[in-house]
């Protein structure tokens, strides 16, 4: 499939999908009177945005996740179905070590996956956490949304639910690469630190970051994750986040990805925000919810996201999380769009995000809070 979206298909689908007319005051109210309500036709430029792995991995095919999601969406698919089909490419691609099959495992070498999804028009949501044995947790999150009265299933219960829904349960989601990297991490962790839980935790984290510095793991993949959000020509907004979570995490650790308001938040009338990066920093601040609320108060996507990053920075005071020069030692990105189809990617340190519009898929620079990562200390 070509990268560029077929122009004719796009024009046809866009025209067919002109939004139901919205009412807003198009003229100043005469003094003392009410503004006349004028019916204005509104068209939204459709867009899909995602973390940059959404424009890298193809799982052996010829399109990336954002392009697949965009093509399905403008072809008339339900927006969430389209986004989930897009992130499935990353979940299933063994080369993406941050998501699904081949995602980096926990400290015991077991791949545990988190995901959530939100459907703006239906105002429904679903999620799974600590899910083992299913390559596509985003599909299970969607099944939770569609088939239960609940928003989040975890661990064994989530797996049992997936089995009952007909998902195949694999005995191990490691690939040779993820298992080899896990063994390397085990080798690097100093057993002396097991005596002191705080030092042990720092040693485990630092061993992982050293592997990033040694070029074994990409900085953006240490915390894993793909988030993908979209708005259709009809102005329908949805989002999905899916991850293997922090590499070498304590078994049972749940990150931000499956938690509504943290790893993902969608309000169909306002916009969507989702994240990748250090989940704990995001959970503490419920940043995706904050970003959507900032947009509700009138902020543009980029400003709404930068405001959240500043709050995260202000709330990060533990020395172990800060470089000697005071900047956070971790990365965090947000992918944001509003109901007008405006979008932005923001991050603590420079990174890329993925976008697909009628111009085709591309990788763009996130707006960074800091221009450079600090020298490691
Ligand atoms: N943002 C992914 C995680 O921390 O699990």
Coordinates of C-alpha atoms and ligand atoms in Angstrom, one line a residue:
X1 CA 0.0 0.0 0.0
X2 CA 1.5 3.4 -0.9
X3 CA 2.5 5.6 2.0
X4 CA 0.5 8.6 0.7
X5 CA -3.2 8.4 1.1
X6 CA -5.0 8.2 -2.2
X7 CA -6.1 11.8 -2.8
X8 CA -9.4 10.8 -4.5
X9 CA -10.3 8.4 -1.7
X10 CA -9.5 11.0 0.8
X11 CA -11.6 13.7 -0.9
X12 CA -14.5 11.4 -1.3
X13 CA -14.4 10.1 2.3
X14 CA -13.9 13.7 3.6
X15 CA -16.8 15.0 1.7
X16 CA -19.1 12.2 2.7
X17 CA -18.2 12.8 6.3
X18 CA -18.9 16.5 6.6
X19 CA -19.9 16.9 10.2
X20 CA -23.5 17.3 11.2
X21 CA -24.0 21.0 11.4
X22 CA -23.0 22.6 14.7
X23 CA -24.6 25.7 16.1
X24 CA -22.6 28.6 17.2
X25 CA -23.0 32.3 17.3
X26 CA -21.6 33.6 14.1
X27 CA -22.5 37.2 14.7
X28 CA -22.1 39.5 17.6
X29 CA -25.2 39.8 19.7
X30 CA -26.9 43.1 19.3
X31 CA -26.7 44.9 22.7
X32 CA -29.1 43.5 25.1
X33 CA -30.2 40.7 22.7
X34 CA -29.1 37.1 22.1
X35 CA -26.8 36.2 19.3
X36 CA -28.7 34.6 16.4
X37 CA -28.0 30.9 16.2
X38 CA -26.5 30.2 12.7
X39 CA -26.0 26.7 11.4
X40 CA -22.4 26.4 10.3
X41 CA -21.1 23.3 8.5
X42 CA -17.8 22.1 10.0
X43 CA -15.3 19.7 8.5
X44 CA -12.5 18.3 10.5
X45 CA -9.2 17.4 8.9
X46 CA -8.7 13.8 10.0
X47 CA -5.5 12.9 11.7
X48 CA -3.9 10.0 13.5
X49 CA -1.0 10.7 15.9
X50 CA 1.2 8.3 17.8
X51 CA 4.4 7.7 19.4
X52 CA 7.2 7.4 16.8
X53 CA 7.2 3.5 16.8
X54 CA 3.8 4.0 15.1
X55 CA 5.7 5.2 12.0
X56 CA 8.5 2.6 12.2
X57 CA 7.2 -0.9 12.6
X58 CA 5.3 -2.8 9.9
X59 CA 5.3 -6.4 11.1
X60 CA 6.5 -7.5 7.8
X61 CA 3.9 -5.6 5.8
X62 CA 4.4 -2.4 3.8
X63 CA 2.6 0.2 6.0
X64 CA 3.3 1.5 9.4
X65 CA 0.7 1.7 12.3
X66 CA -0.4 5.3 11.8
X67 CA -0.9 4.8 8.0
X68 CA -2.9 1.6 8.6
X69 CA -5.1 3.4 11.2
X70 CA -5.5 6.5 9.0
X71 CA -6.5 4.5 5.9
X72 CA -9.0 2.4 7.8
X73 CA -10.4 5.5 9.6
X74 CA -11.0 7.6 6.4
X75 CA -12.3 4.4 4.8
X76 CA -15.2 4.5 7.3
X77 CA -14.0 2.2 10.0
X78 CA -14.9 2.9 13.6
X79 CA -12.1 5.2 14.8
X80 CA -11.1 3.0 17.7
X81 CA -11.2 -0.2 15.6
X82 CA -8.8 1.6 13.1
X83 CA -6.4 2.8 15.9
X84 CA -6.3 -0.6 17.5
X85 CA -5.6 -2.2 14.1
X86 CA -2.7 0.3 13.8
X87 CA -1.1 -0.5 17.2
X88 CA -1.6 -4.2 16.5
X89 CA 1.2 -3.9 14.0
X90 CA 3.6 -2.8 16.7
X91 CA 2.3 -5.3 19.3
X92 CA 2.8 -8.2 16.8
X93 CA 6.2 -7.0 15.4
X94 CA 8.9 -8.9 17.3
X95 CA 11.3 -6.0 16.5
X96 CA 9.4 -3.5 18.7
X97 CA 10.7 -4.4 22.2
X98 CA 8.4 -1.9 23.9
X99 CA 5.0 -3.4 23.1
X100 CA 3.2 -6.8 22.9
X101 CA 5.1 -9.8 21.6
X102 CA 8.8 -9.4 22.2
X103 CA 8.3 -6.5 24.6
X104 CA 11.0 -6.4 27.3
X105 CA 10.0 -8.6 30.3
X106 CA 9.8 -7.9 34.0
X107 CA 12.5 -8.7 36.5
X108 CA 11.5 -12.4 36.5
X109 CA 11.8 -12.6 32.7
X110 CA 8.0 -12.7 32.2
X111 CA 6.4 -10.3 29.6
X112 CA 3.4 -8.6 31.3
X113 CA 1.4 -6.2 29.2
X114 CA -0.8 -3.2 29.9
X115 CA -3.3 -1.4 27.7
X116 CA -6.3 0.9 27.7
X117 CA -8.6 2.4 25.1
X118 CA -11.3 5.1 25.1
X119 CA -14.1 5.7 22.7
X120 CA -15.0 9.3 22.5
X121 CA -18.5 9.1 20.9
X122 CA -19.6 6.1 22.9
X123 CA -18.0 7.5 26.1
X124 CA -16.8 4.0 27.0
X125 CA -13.4 2.7 28.0
X126 CA -11.6 -0.5 28.8
X127 CA -8.2 -1.7 30.0
X128 CA -6.1 -4.6 31.0
X129 CA -2.9 -4.7 33.2
X130 CA -0.3 -7.4 34.0
X131 CA -1.7 -9.5 31.2
X132 CA 0.4 -12.5 30.3
X133 CA 0.3 -14.6 27.2
X134 CA -1.7 -12.5 24.8
X135 CA 0.2 -10.7 22.0
X136 CA -2.4 -7.9 21.5
X137 CA -3.5 -6.5 24.8
X138 CA -5.1 -3.6 23.0
X139 CA -7.7 -6.0 21.6
X140 CA -8.4 -7.4 25.1
X141 CA -8.8 -3.8 26.4
X142 CA -11.3 -3.2 23.7
X143 CA -13.1 -6.5 24.6
X144 CA -13.3 -5.3 28.2
X145 CA -14.9 -2.1 27.0
X146 CA -17.3 -3.9 24.7
X147 CA -18.3 -6.9 26.8
X148 CA -18.1 -5.9 30.4
X149 CA -19.4 -3.3 32.8
X150 CA -15.8 -2.8 34.0
X151 CA -12.9 -0.5 33.0
X152 CA -9.9 -2.5 34.1
X153 CA -9.1 -6.2 34.5
X154 CA -5.7 -7.3 35.8
X155 CA -3.4 -10.4 36.0
X156 CA -4.9 -13.8 36.0
X157 CA -8.5 -12.5 35.7
X158 CA -7.5 -10.5 32.6
X159 CA -6.0 -13.6 31.1
X160 CA -9.0 -15.7 32.0
X161 CA -11.3 -13.1 30.4
X162 CA -9.1 -13.1 27.2
X163 CA -9.2 -16.9 27.1
X164 CA -13.0 -16.8 27.4
X165 CA -13.2 -14.2 24.6
X166 CA -11.3 -16.6 22.3
X167 CA -7.9 -15.0 22.4
X168 CA -5.1 -17.6 22.0
X169 CA -2.9 -17.7 25.2
X170 CA 0.8 -18.1 24.5
X171 CA 3.1 -19.8 27.0
X172 CA 5.8 -17.1 26.6
X173 CA 5.8 -13.7 24.8
X174 CA 9.6 -13.4 24.9
X175 CA 11.5 -13.4 21.7
X176 CA 15.2 -14.4 21.5
X177 CA 16.1 -10.7 21.6
X178 CA 14.0 -9.8 24.7
X179 CA 15.2 -12.9 26.6
X180 CA 18.9 -12.1 25.7
X181 CA 18.5 -8.5 26.9
X182 CA 16.8 -9.7 30.1
X183 CA 19.7 -12.1 30.8
X184 CA 22.2 -9.3 30.2
X185 CA 20.3 -7.1 32.7
X186 CA 20.4 -9.9 35.3
X187 CA 24.1 -10.2 34.8
X188 CA 24.6 -6.5 35.5
X189 CA 22.5 -6.3 38.7
X190 CA 24.8 -6.4 41.7
X191 CA 23.5 -9.1 44.1
X192 CA 25.0 -7.1 47.1
X193 CA 22.2 -4.5 46.5
X194 CA 19.6 -7.1 47.3
X195 CA 20.3 -6.4 51.0
X196 CA 18.7 -3.0 50.8
X197 CA 15.5 -2.5 48.9
X198 CA 16.1 1.1 48.1
X199 CA 19.6 0.5 46.8
X200 CA 18.4 -2.6 45.0
X201 CA 15.7 -0.6 43.3
X202 CA 18.3 2.1 42.3
X203 CA 20.7 -0.6 41.1
X204 CA 18.1 -2.2 38.9
X205 CA 17.0 1.1 37.4
X206 CA 20.6 2.2 36.9
X207 CA 21.6 -1.1 35.3
X208 CA 18.7 -0.6 32.8
X209 CA 19.8 3.0 32.0
X210 CA 23.4 1.8 31.6
X211 CA 22.1 -0.6 29.0
X212 CA 20.5 2.4 27.3
X213 CA 23.8 4.2 27.4
X214 CA 25.5 1.1 26.0
X215 CA 23.2 1.2 23.0
X216 CA 21.5 -2.1 23.8
X217 CA 18.1 -0.5 24.4
X218 CA 16.7 2.7 22.8
X219 CA 16.1 5.4 25.4
X220 CA 12.5 5.7 24.4
X221 CA 12.0 1.9 24.6
X222 CA 13.2 1.5 28.3
X223 CA 9.7 2.5 29.3
X224 CA 8.1 1.0 26.2
X225 CA 4.7 1.8 24.8
X226 CA 2.7 3.0 21.9
X227 CA -0.1 5.5 22.2
X228 CA -2.3 6.2 19.2
X229 CA -5.1 8.8 18.9
X230 CA -7.3 9.8 16.0
X231 CA -10.0 12.1 14.9
X232 CA -12.1 11.1 11.9
X233 CA -13.6 13.5 9.3
X234 CA -16.8 13.3 11.3
X235 CA -15.0 14.7 14.3
X236 CA -15.1 11.4 16.3
X237 CA -12.1 11.0 18.6
X238 CA -10.7 7.8 20.1
X239 CA -7.4 6.6 21.6
X240 CA -5.5 3.5 22.6
X241 CA -2.3 2.9 24.6
X242 CA -0.5 -0.4 24.8
X243 CA 2.8 -1.5 26.3
X244 CA 5.1 -4.1 27.8
X245 CA 5.8 -1.4 30.4
X246 CA 9.1 -0.6 32.2
X247 CA 11.8 -3.0 31.3
X248 CA 12.7 -5.3 34.2
X249 CA 9.9 -4.0 36.4
X250 CA 8.9 -5.7 39.6
X251 CA 6.4 -8.4 38.7
X252 CA 2.9 -7.1 39.2
X253 CA 4.0 -3.4 38.5
X254 CA 1.4 -1.6 36.5
X255 CA 2.4 1.6 34.7
X256 CA 0.4 4.5 33.4
X257 CA -0.8 2.9 30.1
X258 CA -3.9 1.0 31.4
X259 CA -5.0 3.8 33.8
X260 CA -7.6 6.2 32.4
X261 CA -6.4 9.7 32.9
X262 CA -2.8 8.7 33.1
X263 CA -1.6 6.8 30.0
X264 CA -4.7 7.8 28.0
X265 CA -7.6 10.2 28.2
X266 CA -10.3 11.0 25.6
X267 CA -13.2 13.4 25.9
X268 CA -15.0 13.1 22.6
X269 CA -16.0 16.8 22.7
X270 CA -12.6 18.1 23.6
X271 CA -9.7 15.9 22.5
X272 CA -7.3 13.1 23.4
X273 CA -4.0 12.8 25.1
X274 CA -1.8 9.8 25.6
X275 CA 1.7 9.1 26.8
X276 CA 4.9 7.0 26.5
X277 CA 7.8 7.2 29.0
X278 CA 8.1 6.8 32.7
X279 CA 4.7 5.7 33.9
X280 CA 5.2 6.6 37.6
X281 CA 5.8 10.3 36.8
X282 CA 2.6 10.3 34.8
X283 CA 0.5 8.3 37.3
X284 CA 1.4 10.8 40.0
X285 CA 0.1 13.7 38.0
X286 CA -2.7 12.0 35.9
X287 CA -1.3 14.1 33.0
X288 CA -3.4 12.9 30.1
X289 CA -6.5 14.0 32.1
X290 CA -4.8 17.3 33.0
X291 CA -3.9 17.9 29.3
X292 CA -7.5 17.3 28.1
X293 CA -8.7 19.6 30.9
X294 CA -6.2 22.3 29.9
X295 CA -7.7 22.1 26.3
X296 CA -11.2 22.3 27.7
X297 CA -10.1 25.6 29.3
X298 CA -9.0 26.8 25.8
X299 CA -5.3 25.9 25.6
X300 CA -3.9 24.7 22.3
X301 CA -2.6 21.1 22.3
X302 CA 1.1 22.0 22.5
X303 CA 0.5 24.5 25.4
X304 CA -1.7 22.0 27.2
X305 CA 1.0 19.4 27.0
X306 CA 3.9 21.7 28.0
X307 CA 1.9 22.8 31.1
X308 CA 1.6 19.1 32.1
X309 CA 5.4 18.5 31.6
X310 CA 6.1 21.5 33.8
X311 CA 3.9 20.1 36.5
X312 CA 5.7 16.8 36.3
X313 CA 9.0 18.5 36.5
X314 CA 7.9 20.4 39.6
X315 CA 6.6 17.3 41.3
X316 CA 9.8 15.4 40.7
X317 CA 11.9 16.1 43.8
X318 CA 13.5 12.7 44.6
X319 CA 17.3 13.0 44.1
X320 CA 17.5 9.5 42.5
X321 CA 15.3 10.7 39.7
X322 CA 17.3 13.8 39.0
X323 CA 20.6 14.4 37.3
X324 CA 23.2 16.4 39.3
X325 CA 22.3 19.4 37.2
X326 CA 18.6 19.1 38.3
X327 CA 16.9 17.8 35.2
X328 CA 14.8 14.5 35.3
X329 CA 16.7 11.4 34.5
X330 CA 13.7 10.0 32.6
X331 CA 11.8 10.6 29.4
X332 CA 8.1 11.3 29.0
X333 CA 6.1 12.2 25.9
X334 CA 2.5 13.2 25.2
X335 CA 0.6 12.9 22.0
X336 CA -2.3 15.3 21.9
X337 CA -5.1 16.3 19.5
X338 CA -8.1 18.5 19.9
X339 CA -11.6 18.4 18.4
X340 CA -10.5 20.8 15.6
X341 CA -8.0 18.3 14.5
X342 CA -5.0 20.3 15.8
X343 CA -2.3 18.2 17.2
X344 CA 1.1 18.2 19.0
X345 CA 3.8 16.0 20.4
X346 CA 5.6 17.2 23.5
X347 CA 8.4 15.6 25.5
X348 CA 10.8 16.2 28.4
X349 CA 13.8 15.7 26.0
X350 CA 13.9 15.9 22.2
X351 CA 12.2 13.0 20.5
X352 CA 9.9 12.3 17.6
X353 CA 6.3 11.4 17.2
X354 CA 4.3 9.9 14.3
X355 CA 1.5 11.5 12.4
X356 CA -0.7 10.5 9.5
X357 CA -2.8 13.0 7.6
X358 CA -3.9 13.2 4.0
X359 CA -0.2 14.0 3.2
X360 CA 0.7 10.4 4.4
X361 CA 2.7 9.3 7.4
X362 CA 5.6 11.2 8.8
X363 CA 7.7 11.6 11.9
X364 CA 7.8 15.0 13.5
X365 CA 9.8 16.6 16.3
X366 CA 8.2 16.8 19.7
X367 CA 8.3 20.1 21.4
X368 CA 10.9 19.5 24.2
X369 CA 10.8 20.9 27.7
X370 CA 14.6 20.8 27.7
X371 CA 16.8 21.1 24.6
X372 CA 19.2 18.3 25.6
X373 CA 19.4 15.3 27.9
X374 CA 21.7 16.0 30.8
X375 CA 25.1 14.4 30.9
X376 CA 24.7 11.2 32.9
X377 CA 26.0 11.2 36.5
Ligands
LIG1 N1 4.6 4.3 30.0 C1 4.8 3.0 30.1 C2 5.0 2.5 31.5 O1 5.6 3.2 32.3 O2 4.7 1.4 31.8

